[in-house]
Coordinates of C-alpha atoms (C1' of nucleotides) in Angstrom, one line a residue:
Chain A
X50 CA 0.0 0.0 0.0
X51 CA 2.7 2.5 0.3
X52 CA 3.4 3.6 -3.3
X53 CA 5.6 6.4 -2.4
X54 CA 8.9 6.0 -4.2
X55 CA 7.6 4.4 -7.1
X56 CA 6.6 7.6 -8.4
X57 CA 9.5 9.4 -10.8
X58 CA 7.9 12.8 -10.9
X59 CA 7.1 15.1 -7.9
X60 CA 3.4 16.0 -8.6
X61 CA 2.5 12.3 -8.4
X62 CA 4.2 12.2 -4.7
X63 CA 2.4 14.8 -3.7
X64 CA -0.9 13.6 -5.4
X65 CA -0.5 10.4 -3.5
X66 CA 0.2 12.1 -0.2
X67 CA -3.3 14.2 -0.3
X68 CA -4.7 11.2 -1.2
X69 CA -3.7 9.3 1.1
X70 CA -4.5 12.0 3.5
X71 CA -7.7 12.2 2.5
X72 CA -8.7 8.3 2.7
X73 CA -7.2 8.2 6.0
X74 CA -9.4 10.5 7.1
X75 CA -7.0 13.2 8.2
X76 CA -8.8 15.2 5.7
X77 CA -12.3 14.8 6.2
X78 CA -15.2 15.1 3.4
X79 CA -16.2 19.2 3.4
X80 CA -12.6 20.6 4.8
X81 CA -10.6 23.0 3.0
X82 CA -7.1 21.6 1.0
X83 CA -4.1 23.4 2.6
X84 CA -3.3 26.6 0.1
X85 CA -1.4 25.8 -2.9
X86 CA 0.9 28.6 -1.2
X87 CA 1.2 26.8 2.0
X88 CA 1.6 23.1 0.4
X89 CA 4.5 24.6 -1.9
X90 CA 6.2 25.8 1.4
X91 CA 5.3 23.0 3.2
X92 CA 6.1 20.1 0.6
X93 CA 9.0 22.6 -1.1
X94 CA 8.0 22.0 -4.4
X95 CA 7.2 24.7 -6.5
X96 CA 2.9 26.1 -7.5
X97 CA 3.1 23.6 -10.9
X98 CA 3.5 20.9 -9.1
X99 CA 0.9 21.1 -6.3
X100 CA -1.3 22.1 -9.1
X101 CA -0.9 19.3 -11.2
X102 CA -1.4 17.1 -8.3
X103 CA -4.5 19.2 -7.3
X104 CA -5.8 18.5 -11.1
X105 CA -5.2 14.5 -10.6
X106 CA -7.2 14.7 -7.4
X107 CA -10.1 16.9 -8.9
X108 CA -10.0 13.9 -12.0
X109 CA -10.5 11.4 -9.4
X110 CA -13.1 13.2 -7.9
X111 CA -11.7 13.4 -4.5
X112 CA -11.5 17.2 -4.2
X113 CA -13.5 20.2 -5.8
X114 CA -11.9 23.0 -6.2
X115 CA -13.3 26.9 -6.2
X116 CA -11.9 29.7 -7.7
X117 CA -10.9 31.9 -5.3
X118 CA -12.0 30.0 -2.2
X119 CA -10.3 27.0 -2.5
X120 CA -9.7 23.3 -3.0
X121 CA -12.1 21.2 -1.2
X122 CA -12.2 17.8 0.1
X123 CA -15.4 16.5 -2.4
X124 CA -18.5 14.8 -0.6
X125 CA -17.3 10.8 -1.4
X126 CA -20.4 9.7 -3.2
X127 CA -20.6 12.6 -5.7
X128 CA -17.2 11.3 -7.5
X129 CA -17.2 8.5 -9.8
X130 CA -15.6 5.4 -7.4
X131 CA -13.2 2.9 -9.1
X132 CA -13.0 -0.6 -8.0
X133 CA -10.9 -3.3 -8.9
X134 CA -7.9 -2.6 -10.8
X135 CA -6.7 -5.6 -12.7
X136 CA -2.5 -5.0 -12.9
X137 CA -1.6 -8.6 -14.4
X138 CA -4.9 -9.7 -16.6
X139 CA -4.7 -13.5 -15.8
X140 CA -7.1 -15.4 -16.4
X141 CA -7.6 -16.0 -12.2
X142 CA -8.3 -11.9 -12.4
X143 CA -11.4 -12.6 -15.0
X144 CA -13.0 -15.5 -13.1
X145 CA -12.6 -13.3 -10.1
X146 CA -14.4 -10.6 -12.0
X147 CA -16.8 -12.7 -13.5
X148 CA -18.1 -13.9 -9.8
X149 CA -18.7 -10.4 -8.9
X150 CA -20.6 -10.0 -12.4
X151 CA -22.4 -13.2 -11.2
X152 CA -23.6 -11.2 -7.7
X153 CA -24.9 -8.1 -9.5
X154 CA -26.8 -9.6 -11.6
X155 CA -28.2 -12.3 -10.1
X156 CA -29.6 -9.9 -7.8
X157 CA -30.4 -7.5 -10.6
X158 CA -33.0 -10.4 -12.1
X159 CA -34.7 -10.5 -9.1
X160 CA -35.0 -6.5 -8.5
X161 CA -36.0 -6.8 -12.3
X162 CA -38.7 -9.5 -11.6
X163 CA -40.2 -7.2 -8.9
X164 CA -39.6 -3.9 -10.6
X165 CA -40.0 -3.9 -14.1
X166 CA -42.4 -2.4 -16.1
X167 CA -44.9 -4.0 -18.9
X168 CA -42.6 -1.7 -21.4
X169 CA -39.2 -2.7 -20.0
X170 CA -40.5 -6.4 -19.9
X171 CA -41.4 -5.6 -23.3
X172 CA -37.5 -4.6 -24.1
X173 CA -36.4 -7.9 -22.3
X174 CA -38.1 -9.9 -24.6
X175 CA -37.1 -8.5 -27.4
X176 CA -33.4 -8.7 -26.9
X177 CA -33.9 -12.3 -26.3
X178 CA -35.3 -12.8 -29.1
X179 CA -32.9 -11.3 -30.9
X180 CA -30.6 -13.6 -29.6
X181 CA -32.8 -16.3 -31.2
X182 CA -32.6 -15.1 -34.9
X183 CA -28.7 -14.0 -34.7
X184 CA -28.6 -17.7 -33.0
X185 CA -31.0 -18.9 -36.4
X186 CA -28.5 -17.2 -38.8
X187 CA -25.8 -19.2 -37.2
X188 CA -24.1 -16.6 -35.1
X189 CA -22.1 -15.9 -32.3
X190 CA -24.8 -13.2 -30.8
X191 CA -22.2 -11.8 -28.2
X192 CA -23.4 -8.7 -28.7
X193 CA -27.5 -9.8 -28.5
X194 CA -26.4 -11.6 -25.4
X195 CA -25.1 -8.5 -23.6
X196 CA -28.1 -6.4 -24.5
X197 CA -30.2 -8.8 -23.7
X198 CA -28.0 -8.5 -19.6
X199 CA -28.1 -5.1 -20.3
X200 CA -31.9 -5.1 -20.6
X201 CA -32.2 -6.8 -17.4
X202 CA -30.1 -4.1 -15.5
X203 CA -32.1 -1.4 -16.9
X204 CA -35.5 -2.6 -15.6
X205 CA -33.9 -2.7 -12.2
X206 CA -35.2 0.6 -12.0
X207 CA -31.5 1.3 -10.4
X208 CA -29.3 3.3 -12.5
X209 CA -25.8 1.5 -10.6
X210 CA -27.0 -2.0 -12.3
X211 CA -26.9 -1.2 -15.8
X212 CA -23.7 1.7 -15.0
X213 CA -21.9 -1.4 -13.3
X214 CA -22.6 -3.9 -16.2
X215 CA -21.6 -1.7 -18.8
X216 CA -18.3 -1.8 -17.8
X217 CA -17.9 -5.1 -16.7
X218 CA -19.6 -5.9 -20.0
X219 CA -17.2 -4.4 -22.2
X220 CA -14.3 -6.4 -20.5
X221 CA -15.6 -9.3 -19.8
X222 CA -18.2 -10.4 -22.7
X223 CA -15.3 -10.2 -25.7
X224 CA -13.7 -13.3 -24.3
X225 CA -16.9 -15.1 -25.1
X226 CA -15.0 -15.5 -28.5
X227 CA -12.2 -17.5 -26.9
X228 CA -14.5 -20.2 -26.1
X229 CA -16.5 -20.1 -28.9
X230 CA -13.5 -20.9 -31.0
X231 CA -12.1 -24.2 -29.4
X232 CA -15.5 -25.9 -29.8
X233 CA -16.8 -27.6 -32.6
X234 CA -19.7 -25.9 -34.4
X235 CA -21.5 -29.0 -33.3
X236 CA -20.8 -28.6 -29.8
X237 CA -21.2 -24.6 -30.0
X238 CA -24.9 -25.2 -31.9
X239 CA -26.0 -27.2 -28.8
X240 CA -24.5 -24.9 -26.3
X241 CA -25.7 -21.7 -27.6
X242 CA -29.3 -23.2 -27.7
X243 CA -29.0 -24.4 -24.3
X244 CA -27.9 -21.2 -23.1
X245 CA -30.9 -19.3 -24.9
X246 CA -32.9 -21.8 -23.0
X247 CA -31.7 -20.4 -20.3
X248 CA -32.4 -17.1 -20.6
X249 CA -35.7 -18.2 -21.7
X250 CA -36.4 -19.0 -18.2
X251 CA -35.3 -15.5 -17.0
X252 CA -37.6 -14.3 -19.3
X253 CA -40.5 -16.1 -17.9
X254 CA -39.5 -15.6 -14.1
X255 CA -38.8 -11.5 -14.8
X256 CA -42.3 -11.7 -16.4
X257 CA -44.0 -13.3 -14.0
X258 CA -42.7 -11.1 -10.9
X259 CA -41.3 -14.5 -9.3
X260 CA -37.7 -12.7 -8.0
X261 CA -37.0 -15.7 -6.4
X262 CA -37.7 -18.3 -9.9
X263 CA -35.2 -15.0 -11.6
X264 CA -32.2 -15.2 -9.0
X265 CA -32.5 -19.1 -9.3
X266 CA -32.3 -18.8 -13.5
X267 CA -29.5 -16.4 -13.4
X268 CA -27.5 -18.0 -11.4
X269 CA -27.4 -21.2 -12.8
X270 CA -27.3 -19.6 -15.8
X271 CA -23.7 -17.5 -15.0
X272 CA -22.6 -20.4 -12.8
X273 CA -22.4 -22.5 -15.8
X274 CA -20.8 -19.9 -18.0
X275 CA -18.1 -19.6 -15.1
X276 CA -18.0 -23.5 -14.6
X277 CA -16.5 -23.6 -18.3
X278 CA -13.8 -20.8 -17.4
X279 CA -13.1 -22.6 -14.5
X280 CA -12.1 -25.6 -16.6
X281 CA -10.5 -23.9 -19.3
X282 CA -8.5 -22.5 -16.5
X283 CA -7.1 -25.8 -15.4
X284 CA -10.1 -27.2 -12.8
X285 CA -9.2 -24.3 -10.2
X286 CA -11.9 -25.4 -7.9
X287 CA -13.3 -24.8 -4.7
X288 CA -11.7 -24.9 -1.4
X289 CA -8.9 -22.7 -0.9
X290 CA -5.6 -21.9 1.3
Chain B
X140 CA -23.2 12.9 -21.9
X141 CA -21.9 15.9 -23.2
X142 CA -20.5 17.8 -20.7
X143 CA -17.8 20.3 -22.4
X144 CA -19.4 23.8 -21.4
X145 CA -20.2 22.8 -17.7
X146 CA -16.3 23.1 -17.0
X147 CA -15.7 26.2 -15.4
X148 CA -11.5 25.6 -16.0
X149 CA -9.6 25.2 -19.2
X150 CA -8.0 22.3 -17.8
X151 CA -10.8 20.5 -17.5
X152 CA -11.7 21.2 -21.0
X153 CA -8.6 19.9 -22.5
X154 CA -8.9 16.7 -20.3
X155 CA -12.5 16.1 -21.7
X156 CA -11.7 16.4 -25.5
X157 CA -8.5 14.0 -24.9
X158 CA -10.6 11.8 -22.9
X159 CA -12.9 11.6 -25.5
X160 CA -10.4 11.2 -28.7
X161 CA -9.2 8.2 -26.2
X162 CA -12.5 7.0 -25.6
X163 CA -13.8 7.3 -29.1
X164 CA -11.0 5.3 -30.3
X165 CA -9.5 8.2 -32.4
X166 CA -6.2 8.0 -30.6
X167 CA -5.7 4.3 -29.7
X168 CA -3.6 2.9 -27.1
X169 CA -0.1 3.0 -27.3
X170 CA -0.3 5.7 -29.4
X171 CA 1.2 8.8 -28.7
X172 CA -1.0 12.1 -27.7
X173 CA 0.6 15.6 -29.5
X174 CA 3.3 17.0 -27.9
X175 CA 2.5 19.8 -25.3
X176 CA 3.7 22.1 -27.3
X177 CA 1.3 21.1 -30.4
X178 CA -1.4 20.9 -27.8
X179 CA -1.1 24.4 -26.5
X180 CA -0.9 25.6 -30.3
X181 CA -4.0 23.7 -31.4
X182 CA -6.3 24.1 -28.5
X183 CA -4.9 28.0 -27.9
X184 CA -4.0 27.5 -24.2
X185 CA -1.2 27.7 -22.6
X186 CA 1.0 25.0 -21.4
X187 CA 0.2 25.2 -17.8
X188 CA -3.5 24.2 -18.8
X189 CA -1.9 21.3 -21.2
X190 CA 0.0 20.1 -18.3
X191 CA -3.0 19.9 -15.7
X192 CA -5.2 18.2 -18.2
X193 CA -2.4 15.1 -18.8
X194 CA -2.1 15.0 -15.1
X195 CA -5.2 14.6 -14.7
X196 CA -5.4 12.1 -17.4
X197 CA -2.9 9.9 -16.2
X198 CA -5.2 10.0 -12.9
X199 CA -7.3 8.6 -14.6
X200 CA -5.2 5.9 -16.2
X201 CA -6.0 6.6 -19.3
X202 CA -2.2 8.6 -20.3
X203 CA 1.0 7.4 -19.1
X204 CA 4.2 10.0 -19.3
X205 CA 7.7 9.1 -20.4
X206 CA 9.7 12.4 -19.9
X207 CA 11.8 13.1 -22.7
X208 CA 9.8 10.7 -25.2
X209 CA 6.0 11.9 -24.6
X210 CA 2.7 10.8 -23.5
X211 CA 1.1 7.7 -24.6
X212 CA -2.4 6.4 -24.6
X213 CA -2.2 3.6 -21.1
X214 CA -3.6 0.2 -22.5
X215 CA -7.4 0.1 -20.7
X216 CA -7.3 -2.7 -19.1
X217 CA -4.5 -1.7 -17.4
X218 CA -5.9 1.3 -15.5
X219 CA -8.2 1.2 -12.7
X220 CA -12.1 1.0 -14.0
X221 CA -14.5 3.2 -12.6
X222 CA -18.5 3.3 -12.5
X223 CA -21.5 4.9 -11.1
X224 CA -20.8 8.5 -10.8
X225 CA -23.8 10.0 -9.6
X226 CA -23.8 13.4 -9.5
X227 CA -26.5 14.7 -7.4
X228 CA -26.1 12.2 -4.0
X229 CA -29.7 12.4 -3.4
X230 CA -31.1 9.8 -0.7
X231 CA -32.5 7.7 -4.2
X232 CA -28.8 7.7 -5.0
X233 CA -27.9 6.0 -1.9
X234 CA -30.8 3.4 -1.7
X235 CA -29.4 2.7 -5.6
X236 CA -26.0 2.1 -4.1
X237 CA -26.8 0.2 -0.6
X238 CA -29.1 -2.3 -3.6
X239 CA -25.4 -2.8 -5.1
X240 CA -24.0 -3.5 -2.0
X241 CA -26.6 -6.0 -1.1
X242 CA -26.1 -8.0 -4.4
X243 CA -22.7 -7.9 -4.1
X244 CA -22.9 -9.2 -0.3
X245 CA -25.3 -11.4 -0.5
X246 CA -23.2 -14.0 -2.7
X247 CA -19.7 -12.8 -0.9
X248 CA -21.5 -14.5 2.1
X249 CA -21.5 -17.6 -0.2
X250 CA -18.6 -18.0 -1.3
X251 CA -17.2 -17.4 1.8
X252 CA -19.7 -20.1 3.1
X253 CA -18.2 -22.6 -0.2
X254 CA -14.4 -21.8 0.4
X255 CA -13.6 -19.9 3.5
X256 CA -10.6 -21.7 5.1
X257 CA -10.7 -22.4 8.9
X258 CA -8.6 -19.1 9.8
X259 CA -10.7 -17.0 7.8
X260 CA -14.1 -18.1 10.1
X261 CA -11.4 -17.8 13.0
X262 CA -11.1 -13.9 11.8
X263 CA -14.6 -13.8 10.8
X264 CA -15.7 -14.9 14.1
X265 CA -13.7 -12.8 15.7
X266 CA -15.6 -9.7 14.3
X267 CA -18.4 -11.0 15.1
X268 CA -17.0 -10.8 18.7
X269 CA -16.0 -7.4 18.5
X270 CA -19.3 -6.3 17.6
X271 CA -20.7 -7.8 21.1
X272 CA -18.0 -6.1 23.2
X273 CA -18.7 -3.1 21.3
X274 CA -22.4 -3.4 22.0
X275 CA -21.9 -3.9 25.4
X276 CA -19.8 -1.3 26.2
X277 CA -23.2 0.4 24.9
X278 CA -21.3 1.7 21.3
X279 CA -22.7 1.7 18.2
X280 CA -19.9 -0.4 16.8
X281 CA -19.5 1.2 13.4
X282 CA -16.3 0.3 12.6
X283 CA -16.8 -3.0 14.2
X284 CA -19.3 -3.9 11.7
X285 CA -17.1 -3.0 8.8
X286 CA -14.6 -5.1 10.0
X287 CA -17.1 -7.8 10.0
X288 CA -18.3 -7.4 5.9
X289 CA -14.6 -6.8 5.3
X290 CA -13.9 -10.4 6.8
X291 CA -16.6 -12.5 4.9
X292 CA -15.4 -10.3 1.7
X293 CA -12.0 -11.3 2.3
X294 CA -13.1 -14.8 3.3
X295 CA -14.2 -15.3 -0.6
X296 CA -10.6 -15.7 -1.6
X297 CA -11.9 -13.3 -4.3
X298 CA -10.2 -9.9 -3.9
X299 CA -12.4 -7.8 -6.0
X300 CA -14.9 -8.4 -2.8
X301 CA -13.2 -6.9 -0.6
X302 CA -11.8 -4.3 -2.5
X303 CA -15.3 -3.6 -4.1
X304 CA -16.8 -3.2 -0.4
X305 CA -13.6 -1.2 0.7
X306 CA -15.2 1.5 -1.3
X307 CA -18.8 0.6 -0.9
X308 CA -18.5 0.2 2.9
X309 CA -16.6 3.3 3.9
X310 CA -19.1 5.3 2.4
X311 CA -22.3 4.1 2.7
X312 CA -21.7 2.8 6.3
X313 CA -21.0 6.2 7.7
X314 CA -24.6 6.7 7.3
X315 CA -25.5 4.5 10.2
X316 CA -25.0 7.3 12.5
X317 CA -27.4 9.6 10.9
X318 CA -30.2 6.7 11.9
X319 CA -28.7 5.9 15.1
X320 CA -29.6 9.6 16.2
X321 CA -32.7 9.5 15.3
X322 CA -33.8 6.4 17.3
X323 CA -34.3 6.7 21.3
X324 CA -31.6 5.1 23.1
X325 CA -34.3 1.8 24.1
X326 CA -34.7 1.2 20.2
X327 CA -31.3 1.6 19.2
X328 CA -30.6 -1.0 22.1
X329 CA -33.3 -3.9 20.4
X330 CA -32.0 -3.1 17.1
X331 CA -28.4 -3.4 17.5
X332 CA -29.5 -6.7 19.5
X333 CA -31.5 -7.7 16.4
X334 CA -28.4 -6.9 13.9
X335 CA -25.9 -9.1 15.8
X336 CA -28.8 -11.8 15.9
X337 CA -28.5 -11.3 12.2
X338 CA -24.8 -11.7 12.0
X339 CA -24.7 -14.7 14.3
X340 CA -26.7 -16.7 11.9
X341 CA -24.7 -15.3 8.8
X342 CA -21.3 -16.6 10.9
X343 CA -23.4 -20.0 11.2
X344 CA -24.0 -20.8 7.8
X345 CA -20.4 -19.5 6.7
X346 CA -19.0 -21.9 9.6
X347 CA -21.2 -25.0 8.5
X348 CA -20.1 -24.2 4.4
X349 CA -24.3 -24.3 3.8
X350 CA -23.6 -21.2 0.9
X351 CA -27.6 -21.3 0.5
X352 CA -28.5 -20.4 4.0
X353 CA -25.7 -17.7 4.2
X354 CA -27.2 -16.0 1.2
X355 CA -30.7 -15.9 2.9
X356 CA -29.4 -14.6 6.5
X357 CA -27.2 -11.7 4.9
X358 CA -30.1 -10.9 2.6
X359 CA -32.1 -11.1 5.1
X360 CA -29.6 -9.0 7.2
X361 CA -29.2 -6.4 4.5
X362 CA -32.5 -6.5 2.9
X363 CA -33.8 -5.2 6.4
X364 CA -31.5 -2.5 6.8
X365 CA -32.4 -1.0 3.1
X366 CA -36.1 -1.4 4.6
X367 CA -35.6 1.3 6.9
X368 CA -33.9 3.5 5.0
X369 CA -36.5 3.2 2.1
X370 CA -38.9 4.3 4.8
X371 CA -37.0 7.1 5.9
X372 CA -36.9 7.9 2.4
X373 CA -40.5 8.5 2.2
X374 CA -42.4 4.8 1.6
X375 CA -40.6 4.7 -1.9
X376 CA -41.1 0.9 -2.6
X377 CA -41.5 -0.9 -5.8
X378 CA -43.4 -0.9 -9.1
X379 CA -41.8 1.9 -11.1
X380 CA -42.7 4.0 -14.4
Chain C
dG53 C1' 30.1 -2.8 -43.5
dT54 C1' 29.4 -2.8 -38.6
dT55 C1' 29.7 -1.0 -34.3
dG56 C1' 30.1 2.4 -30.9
dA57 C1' 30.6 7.2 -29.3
dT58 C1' 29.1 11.9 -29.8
dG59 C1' 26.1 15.5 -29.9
dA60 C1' 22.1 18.1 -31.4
dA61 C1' 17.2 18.4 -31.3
dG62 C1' 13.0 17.4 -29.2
dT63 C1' 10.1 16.4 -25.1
dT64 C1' 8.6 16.1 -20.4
dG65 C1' 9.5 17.8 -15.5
dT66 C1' 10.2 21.6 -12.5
dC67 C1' 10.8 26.3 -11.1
dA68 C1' 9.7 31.3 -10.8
dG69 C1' 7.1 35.5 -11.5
dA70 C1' 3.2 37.9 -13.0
dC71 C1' -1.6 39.1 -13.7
dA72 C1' -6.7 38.1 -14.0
dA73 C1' -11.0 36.4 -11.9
dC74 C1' -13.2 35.4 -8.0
dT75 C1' -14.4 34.9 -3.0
dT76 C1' -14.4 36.4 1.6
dC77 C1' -14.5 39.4 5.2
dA78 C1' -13.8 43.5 7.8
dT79 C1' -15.0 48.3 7.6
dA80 C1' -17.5 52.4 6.7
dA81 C1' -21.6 54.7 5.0
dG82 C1' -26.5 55.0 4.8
Chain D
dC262 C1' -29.3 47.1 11.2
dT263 C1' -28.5 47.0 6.4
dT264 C1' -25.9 47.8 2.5
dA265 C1' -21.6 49.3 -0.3
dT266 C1' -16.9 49.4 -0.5
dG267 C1' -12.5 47.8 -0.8
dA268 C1' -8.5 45.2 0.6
dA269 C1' -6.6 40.7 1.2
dG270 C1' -6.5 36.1 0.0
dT271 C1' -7.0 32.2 -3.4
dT272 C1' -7.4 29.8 -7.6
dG273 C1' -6.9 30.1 -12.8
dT274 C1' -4.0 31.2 -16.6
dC275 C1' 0.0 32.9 -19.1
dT276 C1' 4.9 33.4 -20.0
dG277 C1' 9.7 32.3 -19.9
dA278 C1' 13.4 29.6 -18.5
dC279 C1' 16.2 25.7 -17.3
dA280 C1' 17.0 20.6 -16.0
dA281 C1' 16.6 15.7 -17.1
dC282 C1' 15.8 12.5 -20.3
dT283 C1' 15.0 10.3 -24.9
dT284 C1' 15.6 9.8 -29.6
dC285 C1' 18.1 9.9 -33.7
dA286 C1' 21.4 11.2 -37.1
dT287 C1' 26.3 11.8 -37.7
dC288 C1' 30.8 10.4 -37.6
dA289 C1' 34.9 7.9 -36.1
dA290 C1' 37.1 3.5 -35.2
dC291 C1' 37.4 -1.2 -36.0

DNA sequence: GTTGATGAAGTTGTCAGACAACTTCATAAG
DNA sequence: CTTATGAAGTTGTCTGACAACTTCATCAAC
C-alpha cells in the first residue's frame, strides 16, 4: 500500500500524499485543501506541481476546487468510485471478475422480476429474441447476449446495475469469443441453444414477478458460463488456502 | 453525456476532449498524444492548462508519461475501471447504491460459506465478537461492523470483494450514524440486538459451508436494513414507471 | 560494413514570477 | 441594522526559463 517512491515525478508524490491524506481520514469530506501557497512551502515543491497534483485529485473526484476560495475535500459519493484494478490480466483476475458480475446480476434479475415495467418487460423480450434469430443465422450473438444482460439491469429501476454492467460488459463479454473458438460448431450449436434456454427462463420468471424463480435462472445460468472458465483455467476449484 | 461547457477551468476542458479522442478510439492505445507544445498551439491554451489536463489524465489511467519521449495512450485494461458517478447524492442515489452493495454481499457471504478456510471463520468470528464487546460497552460499533463485511469479503478468496466493499463500505456505512440519532436510546438497544442476531446466523452458515443459508441470512440482514432507509426515504417501494 | 561514441534536437519535469478572476471578510456609509 | 466598498487572500492562466531525459542522425574506429 505504500506507493511512495515508485513515483519518478514530484506531482505524483504529492498527489499520493493528499490522497492518502484524505482516505485516511485526516482530511475529512467538506474541509478545506491546505493553500497551494502553504503546500509549496510546506512540501518545497514549487505552484506547478501542487497544481498538477490538485488537477489528478479533482479527475478522481476526491476534491473540488473553487476559484478563489479554495480546494475542497469533495463529498465521497458525488465522485465516480473505481474498483478493482486488474495489474496482471490473468485469467484467475477474469474468473474473479466474472463472480462479482455473477452477484450483480443475479440480484439485478430478481429487482427486475419485482420492478419492471410492462414496457421494460417488453424490451427484455425483445433482446432475447434477438438472440434467437442471430442464434438462427448461425451466429455468435455476443453482442445480442449482452443487451439482452443489459436489458435486465435497466429494468432494475436502479441506475448503478446497468452503470456497473456496462463496464464489466465491455471487459468481460469479448472473451466469449475464446471459447467459442475451441469448440466444434457441433458442440457450439447445442451450447448456444442451451444457453438461450436459459435465458428463456429468465424471461418467464422476470415476467412473471417470481424474484426468487429469476435469482434461481441467473444464477445457474452465469454459474455455468463460469464452470467452463473454470475448466479452461485448469479445474481451479473450490476450497482454498 | 456531453458535458464540455459545464467546466468552469480550461484544464478541464482539455482533459475532456483528450478523454474523448481516447474513448472514441480516435487515438488508440499505445499511441502517442501531440506533444505539449502542439497541444497548446491547437487548443490556444497555454502550457500550464496542457500540463493539468495530462495529469489529470494519467489520474485517470487513461495517459501514461515518459519524460523526454512523450505521452502515450495507457492500454485500458491496465488502469483502474471506474463506474457509477452520480452526480447529485440524493437519498435515491444512496438506496441505488446500498441495492449494489446487497447483491454484491449477498453472494460474498456464499462463497465465503463454499471456500472460506478455517482461519478466515477464525477472523470472521472474531468480528463478530467485536461487535458484542462493542455493543456492550453500549457503542454503536461502526467500525466494528465493517470489519465484519470486510472479513466475509476477504473470506471469498476473491479480492475484487473486498476491494469492491472497501469502497462501498466506507461510504455508505458512515450513514449508520445519521439513523442511530434519530432512534431513542431503548430502540437503538433492540435493534443493535436484532443486527448481531443477524450476523450470528450469517457466521453459522459460513462456519457450516451451507452457501444457501448464508445467502438468505445476509439478505435477510441487509435487505432489512435498506427497509428502513426506504422508509426514511419516504415509503418509496417498488413498481416503477 | 558494422559498431560504438558523440552531440544536437525534441520532449517532459520543474521552477519562478506575474496578472486576471473570483471569494471572503472587515469596515465604513447609509 | 442593512448595504456598499475595498482590501486581502485564493485559484486560474499565461509566459519564460532551465534541468533531465530520450531519440536519432552523424561520424569515427574497427
Amino acid at each position: 500500500m505504500t506507493d511512495k517512491q515508485s513515483a519518478n515525478n514530484l506531482a505524483e508524490q504529492v498527489m499520493v500524499r493528499l490522497s492518502a491524506d484524505i482516505r485516511g481520514g485526516r482530511l475529512a469530506p467538506g474541509a478545506r485543501l491546505p493553500t497551494e501557497q502553504a503546500l509549496t512551502a510546506e512540501l518545497g515543491v514549487s505552484r506547478t506541481v501542487v497544481r498538477e497534483a490538485v488537477a489528478a485529485l479533482r479527475a478522481d473526484g476526491l476534491v473540488v476546487t473553487r476559484r478563489g476560495s479554495g480546494a475542497f475535500v469533495a463529498d465521497p459519493m458525488a465522485g465516480p468510485f473505481r474498483i478493482a484494478a486488474p495489474h496482471a490480466t490473468t485469467l484467475s483476475d477474469i474468473l474473479d471478475v466474472m463472480e462479482l458480475r455473477l452477484a450483480v446480476e443475479v440480484e439485478a434479475a430478481a429487482f427486475a422480476a419485482e420492478r419492471a415495467s410492462r414496457r421494460q418487460v417488453a424490451v427484455i423480450r425483445t433482446a432475447w429474441r434477438s438472440i434467437d434469430t442471430a442464434l438462427k443465422r448461425g451466429e455468435g450473438a455476443v453482442a445480442e447476449d449482452f443487451a439482452f444482460h443489459r436489458a435486465i439491469a435497466e429494468a432494475t429501476g436502479n441506475s448503478q446495475f446497468p452503470r456497473f454492467l456496462a463496464y464489466l460488459g465491455s471487459h468481460v463479454i469479448p472473451r466469449q469469443s475464446v471459447r467459442l473458438n475451441v469448440d466444434t460448431p457441433d458442440e457450439r450449436r447445442t451450447y448456444l441453444e442451451r444457453i438461450q434456454h436459459e435465458h428463456s427462463r429468465i424471461v418467464a420468471a422476470i415476467s412473471d414477478g417470481d424474484a426468487a424463480e429469476a435469482r434461481r435462472a441467473m444464477r445457474e445460468h452465469l454459474t455455468r458460463s463460469l464452470g467452463r472458465y473454470r475448466t479452461l483455467a485448469g479445474g481451479k476449484k473450490n476450497g482454498r488456502r
